mmCIF file of C-alpha atoms and ligand atoms in Angstrom:
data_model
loop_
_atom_site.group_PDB
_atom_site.id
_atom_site.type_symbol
_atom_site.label_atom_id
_atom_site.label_comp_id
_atom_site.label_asym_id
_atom_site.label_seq_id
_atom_site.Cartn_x
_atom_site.Cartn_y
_atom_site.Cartn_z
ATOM 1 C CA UNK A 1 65.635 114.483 144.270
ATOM 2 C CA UNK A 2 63.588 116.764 146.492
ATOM 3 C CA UNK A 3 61.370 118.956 144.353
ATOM 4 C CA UNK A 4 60.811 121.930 146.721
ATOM 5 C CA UNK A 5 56.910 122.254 146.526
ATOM 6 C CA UNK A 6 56.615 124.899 149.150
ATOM 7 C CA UNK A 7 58.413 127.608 147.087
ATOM 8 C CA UNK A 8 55.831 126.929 143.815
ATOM 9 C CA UNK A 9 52.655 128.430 143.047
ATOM 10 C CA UNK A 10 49.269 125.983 142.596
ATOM 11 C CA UNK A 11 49.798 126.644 138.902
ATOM 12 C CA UNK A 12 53.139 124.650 138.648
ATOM 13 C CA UNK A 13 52.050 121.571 140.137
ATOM 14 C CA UNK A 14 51.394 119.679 137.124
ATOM 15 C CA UNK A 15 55.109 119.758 135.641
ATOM 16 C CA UNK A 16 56.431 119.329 139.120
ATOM 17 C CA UNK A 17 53.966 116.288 139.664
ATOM 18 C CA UNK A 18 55.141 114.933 136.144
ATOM 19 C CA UNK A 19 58.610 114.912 137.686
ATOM 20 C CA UNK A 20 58.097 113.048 140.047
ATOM 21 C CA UNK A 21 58.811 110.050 140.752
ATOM 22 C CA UNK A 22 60.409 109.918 137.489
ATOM 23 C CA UNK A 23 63.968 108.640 138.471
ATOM 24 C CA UNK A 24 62.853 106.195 140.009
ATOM 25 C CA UNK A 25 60.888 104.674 137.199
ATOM 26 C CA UNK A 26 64.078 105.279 134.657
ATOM 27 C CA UNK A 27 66.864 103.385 137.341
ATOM 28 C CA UNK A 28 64.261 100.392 137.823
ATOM 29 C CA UNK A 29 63.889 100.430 133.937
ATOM 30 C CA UNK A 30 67.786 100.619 133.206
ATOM 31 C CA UNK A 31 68.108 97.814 135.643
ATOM 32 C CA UNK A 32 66.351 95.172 133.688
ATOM 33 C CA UNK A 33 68.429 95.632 130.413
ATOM 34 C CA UNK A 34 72.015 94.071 129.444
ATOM 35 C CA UNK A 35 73.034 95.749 126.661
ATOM 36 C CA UNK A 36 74.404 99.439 125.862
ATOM 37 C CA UNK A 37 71.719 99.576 122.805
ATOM 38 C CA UNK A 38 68.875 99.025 124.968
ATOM 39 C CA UNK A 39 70.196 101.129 127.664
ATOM 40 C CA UNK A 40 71.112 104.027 124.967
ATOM 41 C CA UNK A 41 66.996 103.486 123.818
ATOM 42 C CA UNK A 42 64.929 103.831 127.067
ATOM 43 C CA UNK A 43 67.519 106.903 127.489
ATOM 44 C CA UNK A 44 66.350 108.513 124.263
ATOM 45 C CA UNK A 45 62.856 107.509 125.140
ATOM 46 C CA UNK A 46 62.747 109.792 128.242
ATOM 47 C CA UNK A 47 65.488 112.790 127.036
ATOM 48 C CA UNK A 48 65.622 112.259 123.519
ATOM 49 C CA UNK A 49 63.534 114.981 121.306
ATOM 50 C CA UNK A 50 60.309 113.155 121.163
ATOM 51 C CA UNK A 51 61.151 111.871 125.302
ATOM 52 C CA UNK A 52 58.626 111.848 127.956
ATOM 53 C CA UNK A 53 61.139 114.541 129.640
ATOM 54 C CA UNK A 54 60.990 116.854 126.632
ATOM 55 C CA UNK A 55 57.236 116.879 126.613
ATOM 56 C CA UNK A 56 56.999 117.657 130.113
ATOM 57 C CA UNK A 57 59.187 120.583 129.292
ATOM 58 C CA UNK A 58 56.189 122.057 127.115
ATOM 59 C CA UNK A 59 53.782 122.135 130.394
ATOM 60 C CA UNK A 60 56.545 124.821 130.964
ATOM 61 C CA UNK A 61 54.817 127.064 129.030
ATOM 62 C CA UNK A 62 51.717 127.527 131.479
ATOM 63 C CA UNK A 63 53.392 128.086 134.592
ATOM 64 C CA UNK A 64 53.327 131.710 135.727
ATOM 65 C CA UNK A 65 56.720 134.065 135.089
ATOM 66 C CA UNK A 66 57.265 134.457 139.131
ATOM 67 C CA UNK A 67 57.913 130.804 139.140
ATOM 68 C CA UNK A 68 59.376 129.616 136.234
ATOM 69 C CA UNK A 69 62.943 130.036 137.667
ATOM 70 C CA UNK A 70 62.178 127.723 140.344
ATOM 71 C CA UNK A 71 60.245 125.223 138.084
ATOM 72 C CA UNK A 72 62.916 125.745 135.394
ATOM 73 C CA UNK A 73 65.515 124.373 138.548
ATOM 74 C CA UNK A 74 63.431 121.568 139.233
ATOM 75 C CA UNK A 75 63.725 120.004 135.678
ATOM 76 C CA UNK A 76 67.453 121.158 135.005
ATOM 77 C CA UNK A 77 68.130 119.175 138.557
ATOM 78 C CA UNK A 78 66.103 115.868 137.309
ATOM 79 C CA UNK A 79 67.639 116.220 134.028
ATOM 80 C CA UNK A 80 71.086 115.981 135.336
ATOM 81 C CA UNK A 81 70.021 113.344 137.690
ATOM 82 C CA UNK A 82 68.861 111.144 134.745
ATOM 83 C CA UNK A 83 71.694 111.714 132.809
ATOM 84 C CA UNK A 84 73.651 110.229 136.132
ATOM 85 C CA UNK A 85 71.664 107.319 136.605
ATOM 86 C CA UNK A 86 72.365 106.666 132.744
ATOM 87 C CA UNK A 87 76.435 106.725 133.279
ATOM 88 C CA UNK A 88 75.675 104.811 136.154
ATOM 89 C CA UNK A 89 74.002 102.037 134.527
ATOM 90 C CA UNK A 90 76.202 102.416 131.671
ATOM 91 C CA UNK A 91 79.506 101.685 133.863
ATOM 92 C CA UNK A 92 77.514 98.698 135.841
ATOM 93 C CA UNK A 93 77.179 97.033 132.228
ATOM 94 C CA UNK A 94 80.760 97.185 131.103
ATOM 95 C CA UNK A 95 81.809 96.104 134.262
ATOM 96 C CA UNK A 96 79.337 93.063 134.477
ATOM 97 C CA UNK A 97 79.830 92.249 130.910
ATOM 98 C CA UNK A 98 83.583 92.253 131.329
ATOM 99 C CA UNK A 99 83.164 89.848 134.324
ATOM 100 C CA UNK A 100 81.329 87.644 132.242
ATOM 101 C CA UNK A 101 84.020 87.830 129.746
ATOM 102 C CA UNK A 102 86.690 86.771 132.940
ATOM 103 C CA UNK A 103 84.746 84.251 134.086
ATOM 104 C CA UNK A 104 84.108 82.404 130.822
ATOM 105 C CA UNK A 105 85.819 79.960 128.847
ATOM 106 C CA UNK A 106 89.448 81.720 127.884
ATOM 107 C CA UNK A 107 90.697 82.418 124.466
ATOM 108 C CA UNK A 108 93.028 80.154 122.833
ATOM 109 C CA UNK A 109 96.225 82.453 122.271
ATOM 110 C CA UNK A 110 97.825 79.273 120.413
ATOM 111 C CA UNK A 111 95.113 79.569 117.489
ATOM 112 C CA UNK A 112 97.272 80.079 114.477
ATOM 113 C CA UNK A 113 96.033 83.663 112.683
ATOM 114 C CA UNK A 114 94.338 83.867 109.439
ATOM 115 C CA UNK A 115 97.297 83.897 106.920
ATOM 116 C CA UNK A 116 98.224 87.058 105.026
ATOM 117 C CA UNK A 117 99.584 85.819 101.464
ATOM 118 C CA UNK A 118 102.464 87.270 100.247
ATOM 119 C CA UNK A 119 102.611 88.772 97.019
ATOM 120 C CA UNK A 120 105.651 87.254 94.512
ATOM 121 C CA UNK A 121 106.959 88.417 91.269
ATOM 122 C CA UNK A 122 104.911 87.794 88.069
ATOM 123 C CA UNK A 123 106.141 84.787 85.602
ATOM 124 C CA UNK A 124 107.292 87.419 82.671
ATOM 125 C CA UNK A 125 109.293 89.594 85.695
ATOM 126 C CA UNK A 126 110.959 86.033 86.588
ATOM 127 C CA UNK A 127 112.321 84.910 83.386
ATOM 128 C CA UNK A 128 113.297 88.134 82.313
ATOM 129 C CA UNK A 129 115.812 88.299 85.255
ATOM 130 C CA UNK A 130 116.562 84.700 84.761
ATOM 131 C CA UNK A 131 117.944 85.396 81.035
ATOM 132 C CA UNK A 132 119.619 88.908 81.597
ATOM 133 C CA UNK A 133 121.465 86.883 84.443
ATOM 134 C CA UNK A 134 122.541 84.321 82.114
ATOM 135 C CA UNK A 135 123.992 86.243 79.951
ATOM 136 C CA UNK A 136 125.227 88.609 82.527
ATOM 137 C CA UNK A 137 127.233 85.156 83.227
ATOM 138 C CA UNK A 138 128.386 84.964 79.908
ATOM 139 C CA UNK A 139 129.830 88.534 79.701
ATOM 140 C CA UNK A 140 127.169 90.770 78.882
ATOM 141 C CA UNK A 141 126.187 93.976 80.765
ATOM 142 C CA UNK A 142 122.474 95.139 81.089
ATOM 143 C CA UNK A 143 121.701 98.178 78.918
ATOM 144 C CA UNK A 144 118.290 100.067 79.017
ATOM 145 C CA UNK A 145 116.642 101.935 76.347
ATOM 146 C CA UNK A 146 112.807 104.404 76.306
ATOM 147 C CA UNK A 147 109.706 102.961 75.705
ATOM 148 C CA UNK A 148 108.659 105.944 73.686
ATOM 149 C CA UNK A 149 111.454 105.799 70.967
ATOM 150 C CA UNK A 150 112.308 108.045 68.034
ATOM 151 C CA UNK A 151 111.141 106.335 64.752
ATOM 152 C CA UNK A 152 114.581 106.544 63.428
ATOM 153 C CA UNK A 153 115.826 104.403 65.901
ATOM 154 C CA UNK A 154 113.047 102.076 65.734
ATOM 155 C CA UNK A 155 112.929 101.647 62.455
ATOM 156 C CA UNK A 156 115.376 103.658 59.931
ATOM 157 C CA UNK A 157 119.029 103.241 61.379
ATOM 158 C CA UNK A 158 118.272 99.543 61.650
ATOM 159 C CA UNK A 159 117.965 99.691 57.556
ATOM 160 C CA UNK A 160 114.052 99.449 57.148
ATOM 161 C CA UNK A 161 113.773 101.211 54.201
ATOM 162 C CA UNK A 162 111.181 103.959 53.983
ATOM 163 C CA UNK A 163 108.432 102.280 52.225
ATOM 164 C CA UNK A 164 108.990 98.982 54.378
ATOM 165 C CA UNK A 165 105.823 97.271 55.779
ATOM 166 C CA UNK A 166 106.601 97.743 58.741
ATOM 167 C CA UNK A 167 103.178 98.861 59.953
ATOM 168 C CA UNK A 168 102.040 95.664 58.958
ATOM 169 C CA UNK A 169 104.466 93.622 60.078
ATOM 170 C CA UNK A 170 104.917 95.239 63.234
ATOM 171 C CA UNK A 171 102.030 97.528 63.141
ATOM 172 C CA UNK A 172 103.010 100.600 65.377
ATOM 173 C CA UNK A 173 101.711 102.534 68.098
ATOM 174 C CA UNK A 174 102.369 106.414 67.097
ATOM 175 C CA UNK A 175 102.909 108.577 69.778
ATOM 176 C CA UNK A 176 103.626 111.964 67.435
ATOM 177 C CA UNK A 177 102.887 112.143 64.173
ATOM 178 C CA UNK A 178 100.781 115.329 63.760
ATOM 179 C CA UNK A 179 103.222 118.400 62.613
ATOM 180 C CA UNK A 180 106.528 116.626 63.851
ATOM 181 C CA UNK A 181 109.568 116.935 61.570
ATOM 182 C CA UNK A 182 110.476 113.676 60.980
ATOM 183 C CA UNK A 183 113.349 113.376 62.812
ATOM 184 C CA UNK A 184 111.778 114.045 66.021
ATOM 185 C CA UNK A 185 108.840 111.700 65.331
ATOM 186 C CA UNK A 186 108.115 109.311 68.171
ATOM 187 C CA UNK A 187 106.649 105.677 68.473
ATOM 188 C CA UNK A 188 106.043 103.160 71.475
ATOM 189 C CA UNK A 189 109.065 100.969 70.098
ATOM 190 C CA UNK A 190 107.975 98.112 68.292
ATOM 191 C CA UNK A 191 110.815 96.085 69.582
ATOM 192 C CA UNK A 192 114.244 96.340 71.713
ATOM 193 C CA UNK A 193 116.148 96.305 68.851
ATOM 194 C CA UNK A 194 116.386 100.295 69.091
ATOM 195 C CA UNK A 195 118.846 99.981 71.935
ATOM 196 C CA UNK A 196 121.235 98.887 69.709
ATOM 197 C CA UNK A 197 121.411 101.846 67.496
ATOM 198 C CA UNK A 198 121.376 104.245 71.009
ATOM 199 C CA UNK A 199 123.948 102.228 72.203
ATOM 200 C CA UNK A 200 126.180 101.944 69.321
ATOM 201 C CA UNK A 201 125.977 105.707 68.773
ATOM 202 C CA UNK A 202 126.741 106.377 72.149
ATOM 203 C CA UNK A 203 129.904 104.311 72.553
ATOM 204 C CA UNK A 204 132.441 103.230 70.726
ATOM 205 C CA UNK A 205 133.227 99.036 70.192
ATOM 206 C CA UNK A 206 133.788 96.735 71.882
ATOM 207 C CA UNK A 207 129.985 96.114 72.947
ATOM 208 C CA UNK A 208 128.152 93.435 74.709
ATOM 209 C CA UNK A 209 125.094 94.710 76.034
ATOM 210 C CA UNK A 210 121.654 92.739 76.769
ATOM 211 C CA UNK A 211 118.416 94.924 77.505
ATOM 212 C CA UNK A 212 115.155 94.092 78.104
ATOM 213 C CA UNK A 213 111.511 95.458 78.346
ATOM 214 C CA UNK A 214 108.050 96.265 77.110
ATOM 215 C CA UNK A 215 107.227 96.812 73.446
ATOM 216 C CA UNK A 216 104.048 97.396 71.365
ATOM 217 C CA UNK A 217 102.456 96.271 67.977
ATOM 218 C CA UNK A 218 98.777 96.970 67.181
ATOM 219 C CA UNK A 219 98.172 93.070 67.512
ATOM 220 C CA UNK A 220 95.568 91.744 69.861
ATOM 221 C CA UNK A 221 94.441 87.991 68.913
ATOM 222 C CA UNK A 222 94.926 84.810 70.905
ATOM 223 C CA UNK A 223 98.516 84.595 70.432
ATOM 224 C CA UNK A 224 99.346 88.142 69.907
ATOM 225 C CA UNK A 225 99.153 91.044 73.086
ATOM 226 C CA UNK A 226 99.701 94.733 72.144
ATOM 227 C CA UNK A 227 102.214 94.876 74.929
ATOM 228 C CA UNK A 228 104.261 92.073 75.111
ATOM 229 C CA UNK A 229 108.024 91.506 76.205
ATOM 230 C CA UNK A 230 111.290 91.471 74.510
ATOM 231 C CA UNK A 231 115.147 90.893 75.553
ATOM 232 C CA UNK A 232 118.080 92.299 72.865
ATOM 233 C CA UNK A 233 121.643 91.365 72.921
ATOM 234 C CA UNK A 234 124.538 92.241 70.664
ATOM 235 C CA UNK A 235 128.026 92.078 70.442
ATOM 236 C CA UNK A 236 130.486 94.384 68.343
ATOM 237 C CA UNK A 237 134.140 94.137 68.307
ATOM 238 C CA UNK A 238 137.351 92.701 65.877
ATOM 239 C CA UNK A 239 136.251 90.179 64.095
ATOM 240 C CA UNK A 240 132.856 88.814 65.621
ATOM 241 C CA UNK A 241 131.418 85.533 63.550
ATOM 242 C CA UNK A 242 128.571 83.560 63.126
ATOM 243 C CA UNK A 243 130.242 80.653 65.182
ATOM 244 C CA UNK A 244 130.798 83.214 68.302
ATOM 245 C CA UNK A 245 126.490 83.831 67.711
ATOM 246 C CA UNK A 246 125.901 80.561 67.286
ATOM 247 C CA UNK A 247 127.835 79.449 70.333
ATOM 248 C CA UNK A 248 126.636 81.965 72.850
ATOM 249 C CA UNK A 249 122.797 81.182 71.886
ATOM 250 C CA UNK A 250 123.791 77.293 72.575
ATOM 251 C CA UNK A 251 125.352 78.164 75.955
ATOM 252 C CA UNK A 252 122.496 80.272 76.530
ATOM 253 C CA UNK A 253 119.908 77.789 75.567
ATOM 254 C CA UNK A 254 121.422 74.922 77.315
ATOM 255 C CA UNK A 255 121.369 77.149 80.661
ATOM 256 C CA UNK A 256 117.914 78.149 80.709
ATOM 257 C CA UNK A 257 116.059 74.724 79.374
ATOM 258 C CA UNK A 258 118.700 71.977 80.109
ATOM 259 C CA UNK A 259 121.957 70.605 78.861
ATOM 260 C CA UNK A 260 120.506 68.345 76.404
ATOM 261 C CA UNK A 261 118.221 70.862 74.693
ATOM 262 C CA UNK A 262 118.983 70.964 71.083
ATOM 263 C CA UNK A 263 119.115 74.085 69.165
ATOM 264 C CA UNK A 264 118.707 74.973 65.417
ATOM 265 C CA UNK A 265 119.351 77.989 63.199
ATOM 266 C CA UNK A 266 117.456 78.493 60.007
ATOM 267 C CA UNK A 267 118.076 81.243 57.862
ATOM 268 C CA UNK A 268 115.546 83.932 58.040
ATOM 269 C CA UNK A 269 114.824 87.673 57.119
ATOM 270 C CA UNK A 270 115.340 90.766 59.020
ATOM 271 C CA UNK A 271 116.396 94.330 57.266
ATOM 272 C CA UNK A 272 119.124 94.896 60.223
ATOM 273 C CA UNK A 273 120.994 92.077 59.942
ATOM 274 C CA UNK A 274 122.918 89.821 57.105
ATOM 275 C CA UNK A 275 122.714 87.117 57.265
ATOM 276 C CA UNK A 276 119.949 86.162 59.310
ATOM 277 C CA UNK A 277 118.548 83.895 61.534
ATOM 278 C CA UNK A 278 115.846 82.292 63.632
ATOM 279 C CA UNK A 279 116.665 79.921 66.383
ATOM 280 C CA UNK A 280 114.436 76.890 67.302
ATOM 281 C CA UNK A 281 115.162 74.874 70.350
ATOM 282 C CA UNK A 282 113.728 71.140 70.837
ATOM 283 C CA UNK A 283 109.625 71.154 72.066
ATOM 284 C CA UNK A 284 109.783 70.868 75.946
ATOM 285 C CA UNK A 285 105.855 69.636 75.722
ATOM 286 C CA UNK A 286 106.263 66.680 74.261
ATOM 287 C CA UNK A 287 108.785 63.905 72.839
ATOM 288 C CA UNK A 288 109.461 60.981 70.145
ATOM 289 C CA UNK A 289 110.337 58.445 72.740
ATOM 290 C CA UNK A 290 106.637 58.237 74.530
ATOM 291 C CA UNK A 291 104.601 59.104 71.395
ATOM 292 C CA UNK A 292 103.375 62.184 72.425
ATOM 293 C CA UNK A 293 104.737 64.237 69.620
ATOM 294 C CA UNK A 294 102.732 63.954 66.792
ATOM 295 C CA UNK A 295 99.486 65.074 68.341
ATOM 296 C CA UNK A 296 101.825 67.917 70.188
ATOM 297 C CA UNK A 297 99.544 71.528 69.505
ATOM 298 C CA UNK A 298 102.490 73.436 71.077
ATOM 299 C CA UNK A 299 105.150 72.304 68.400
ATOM 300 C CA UNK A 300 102.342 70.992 65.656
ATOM 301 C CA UNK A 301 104.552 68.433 65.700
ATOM 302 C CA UNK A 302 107.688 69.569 64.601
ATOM 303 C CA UNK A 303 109.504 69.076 67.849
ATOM 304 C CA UNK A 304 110.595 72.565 67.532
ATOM 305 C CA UNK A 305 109.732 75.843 68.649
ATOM 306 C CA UNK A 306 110.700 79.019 67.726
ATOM 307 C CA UNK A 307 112.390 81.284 70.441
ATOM 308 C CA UNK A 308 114.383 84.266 69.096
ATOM 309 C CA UNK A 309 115.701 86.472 65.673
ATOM 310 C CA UNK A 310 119.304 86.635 65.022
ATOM 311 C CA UNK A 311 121.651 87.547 62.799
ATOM 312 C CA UNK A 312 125.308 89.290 61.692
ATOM 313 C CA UNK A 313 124.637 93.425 62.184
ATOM 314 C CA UNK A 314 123.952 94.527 58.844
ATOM 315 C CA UNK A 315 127.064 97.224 57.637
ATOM 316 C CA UNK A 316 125.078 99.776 56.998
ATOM 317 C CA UNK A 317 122.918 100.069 60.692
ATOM 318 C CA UNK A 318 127.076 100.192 61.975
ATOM 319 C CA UNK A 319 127.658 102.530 59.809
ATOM 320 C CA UNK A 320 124.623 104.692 60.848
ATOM 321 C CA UNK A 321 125.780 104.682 64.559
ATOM 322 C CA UNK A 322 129.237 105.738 63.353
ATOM 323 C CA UNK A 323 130.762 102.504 63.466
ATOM 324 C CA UNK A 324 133.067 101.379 60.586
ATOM 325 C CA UNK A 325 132.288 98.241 59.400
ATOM 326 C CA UNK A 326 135.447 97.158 57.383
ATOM 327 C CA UNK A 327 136.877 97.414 61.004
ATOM 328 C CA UNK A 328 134.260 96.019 63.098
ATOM 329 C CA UNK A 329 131.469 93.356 63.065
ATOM 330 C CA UNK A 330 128.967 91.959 65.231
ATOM 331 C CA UNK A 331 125.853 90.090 65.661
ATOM 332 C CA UNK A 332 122.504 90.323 67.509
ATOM 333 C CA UNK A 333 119.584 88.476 68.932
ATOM 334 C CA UNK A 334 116.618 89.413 70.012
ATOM 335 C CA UNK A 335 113.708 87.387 72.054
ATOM 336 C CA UNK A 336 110.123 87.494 73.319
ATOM 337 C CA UNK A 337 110.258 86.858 76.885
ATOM 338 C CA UNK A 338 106.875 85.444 77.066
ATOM 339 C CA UNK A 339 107.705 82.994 74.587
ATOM 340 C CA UNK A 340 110.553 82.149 76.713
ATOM 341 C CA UNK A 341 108.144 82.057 79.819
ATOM 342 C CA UNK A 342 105.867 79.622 78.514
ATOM 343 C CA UNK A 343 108.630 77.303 77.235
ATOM 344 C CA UNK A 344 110.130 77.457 80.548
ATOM 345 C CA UNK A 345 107.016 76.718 82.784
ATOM 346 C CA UNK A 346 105.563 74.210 80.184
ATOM 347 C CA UNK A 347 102.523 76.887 79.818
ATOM 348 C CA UNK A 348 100.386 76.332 76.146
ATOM 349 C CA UNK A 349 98.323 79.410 76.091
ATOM 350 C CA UNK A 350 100.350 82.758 76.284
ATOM 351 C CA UNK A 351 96.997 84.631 77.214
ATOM 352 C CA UNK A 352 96.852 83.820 80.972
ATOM 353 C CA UNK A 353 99.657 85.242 81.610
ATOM 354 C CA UNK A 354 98.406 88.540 80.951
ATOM 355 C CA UNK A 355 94.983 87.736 82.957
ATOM 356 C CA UNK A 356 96.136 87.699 86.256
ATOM 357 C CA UNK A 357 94.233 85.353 87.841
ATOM 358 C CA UNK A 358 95.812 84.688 90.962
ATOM 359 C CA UNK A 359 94.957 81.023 91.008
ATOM 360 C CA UNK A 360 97.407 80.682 87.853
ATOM 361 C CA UNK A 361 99.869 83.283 89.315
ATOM 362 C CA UNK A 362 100.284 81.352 92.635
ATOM 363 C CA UNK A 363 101.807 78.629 91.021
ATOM 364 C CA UNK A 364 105.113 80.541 90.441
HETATM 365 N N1 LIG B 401 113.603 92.864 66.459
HETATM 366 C C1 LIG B 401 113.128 91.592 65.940
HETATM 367 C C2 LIG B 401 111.646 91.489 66.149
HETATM 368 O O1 LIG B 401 111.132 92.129 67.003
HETATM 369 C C3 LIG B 401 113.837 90.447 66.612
HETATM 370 C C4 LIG B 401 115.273 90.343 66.192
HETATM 371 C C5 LIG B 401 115.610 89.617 65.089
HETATM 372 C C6 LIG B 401 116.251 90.986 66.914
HETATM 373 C C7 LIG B 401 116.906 89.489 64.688
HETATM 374 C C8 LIG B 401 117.589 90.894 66.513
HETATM 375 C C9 LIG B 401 117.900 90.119 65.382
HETATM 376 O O2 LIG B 401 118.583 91.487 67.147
HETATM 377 O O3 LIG B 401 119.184 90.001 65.019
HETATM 378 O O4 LIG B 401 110.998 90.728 65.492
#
């Protein structure tokens, strides 16, 4: 920079003096440092508010009006000048830095990534596509039914009488109760059974329909979730028996655990159906042969567990979905699918799979 001193007044000098000289100082001072933080610093330190360049700026104040254009010149000119030796050292940086970078030991492009885990499905998801496809195999097609449900369906067409215990025994969720008319009162459905009675009023025999899904009881205990899993089947037609029931939930069972898993109906109570039924298939935990039975906590020793309700549809839930039952018959079966889950991954404690820790859920 030339700072034109023979076109200023004596009273300028100072600011002009200040100036110069300065440049020189800043590129010698830029030159010493190698990085863009220290270079960005000494820049603030000379134009930044509190700079050395901004407090020159105030001398501007004393010099005389005449000259302030030509004084005002001088420090827009060494202003821009700075600002130019700044991109300058700026671009010198990069540029040695990426030399540095050239000349230095190469990356090793063959370094295998960090890997991204993939997500799967979740245990419950598995084995409830597991049994819908086995008895998809076996003749069935998938039906699907609302999580919110009428309470008829829940409950009344599948013969609960009025004053059954039902809230105890499968304490319910109420969606509606406040000012409904009865028959539009709603409920998250307590189990899958409901599809039945949709199903059956919709269409006409013969029926053999499996659906599965979510359903909620006011439990929540170490055994027992609120939300929990269920799969329904049924079958209506000419002449359906007990044998036909009994032989599809032996196929079924001997598909899903094995060929050798046993299977055992005892008779048991449920307002839809008659008779009825619970099915127990042989403890996968433990066995008789290596003595590891009667300390089993799964089975308590029994060498059975409990997997599903089942049963002959009761005559009057077909006759509530308009089906005649001196004509027709059929039987049922419902099943938690977590039960089934545990049984089929040898799991003891039904909580975890709700708890989604992934070190558990990798394991599938
Ligand atoms: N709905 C019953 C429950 O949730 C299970 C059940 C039992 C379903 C017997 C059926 C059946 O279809 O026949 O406890």
């Amino acid at each position: 920079m030339r700072l034109d001193k023979a076109h200023v007044s004596p009273s300028s000098p100072s600011v002009l003096a200040q100036l110069e000289g300065i440049q020189d100082r800043f590129r010698t001072a830029l030159s010493g440092l190698d990085s863009e933080l220290a270079l960005r610093t000494a820049r603030a330190e000379l134009l930044g508010k509190k700079g050395e360049l901004t407090a020159i700026l105030r001398g501007m104040a004393q010099v005389p009006p005449d000259q302030k254009k030509q004084v005002g010149e001088a420090v827009n000119r060494v202003r821009e000048e700075l600002e130019a030796i700044f991109e300058a050292a700026l671009v010198d940086l990069k540029r040695k830095q990426r030399a540095a970078e050239l000349a230095g030991p190469p990356f090793d492009l063959s370094m295998p990534g960090r890997p991204i885990p993939r997500g799967h499905r979740h245990p419950v998801s598995l084995v409830m596509d597991e049994v819908l496809d086995i008895f998809r195999s076996l003749g069935f097609e998938i039906a699907w039914g609302p999580e919110v449900e009428l309470e008829v369906n829940n409950f009344e067409k599948l013969a609960f009488p009025p004053d059954h215990p039902a809230t105890d025994m499968q304490d319910t969720f109420w969606v509606d109760v406040a000012g409904a008319p009865a028959k539009w009162r709603t409920l998250l459905r307590t189990h899958t059974s409901s599809v039945q009675v949709r199903e059956m009023s919709d269409h006409g025999p013969p029926l053999a329909l499996v659906s599965g899904g979510a359903v909620y009881r006011r439990d929540d205990d170490v055994t027992h979730s609120p939300m929990f899993h269920q799969i329904e089947g049924f079958y209506v037609a000419r002449d359906v028996s007990f044998a036909e029931l009994k032989g599809v939930l032996t196929a079924f069972t001997q598909r899903l655990y094995g060929e050798s898993t046993p299977i055992r109906f005892r008779p048991s109570y449920f307002p839809f159906v008659e008779p009825g039924a619970e099915a127990d298939v042989g403890c996968v935990f433990c066995s008789e042969e290596d003595g590891t039975r009667a300390a089993c906590r799964v089975c308590k020793g029994t060498g059975w567990l409990e997997v599903l309700g089942c049963g002959m549809i009761h005559p009057s839930v077909l006759t509530a979905t308009g089906i005649d039952p001196e004509w027709y018959s059929g039987f049922a079966f419902g099943l938690g699918v977590e039960r089934i889950a545990m049984l089929r991954y040898g799991i003891p404690d039904i909580r975890v799979l709700f708890e989604n820790d992934p070190r558990f859920l990798a394991q599938f």
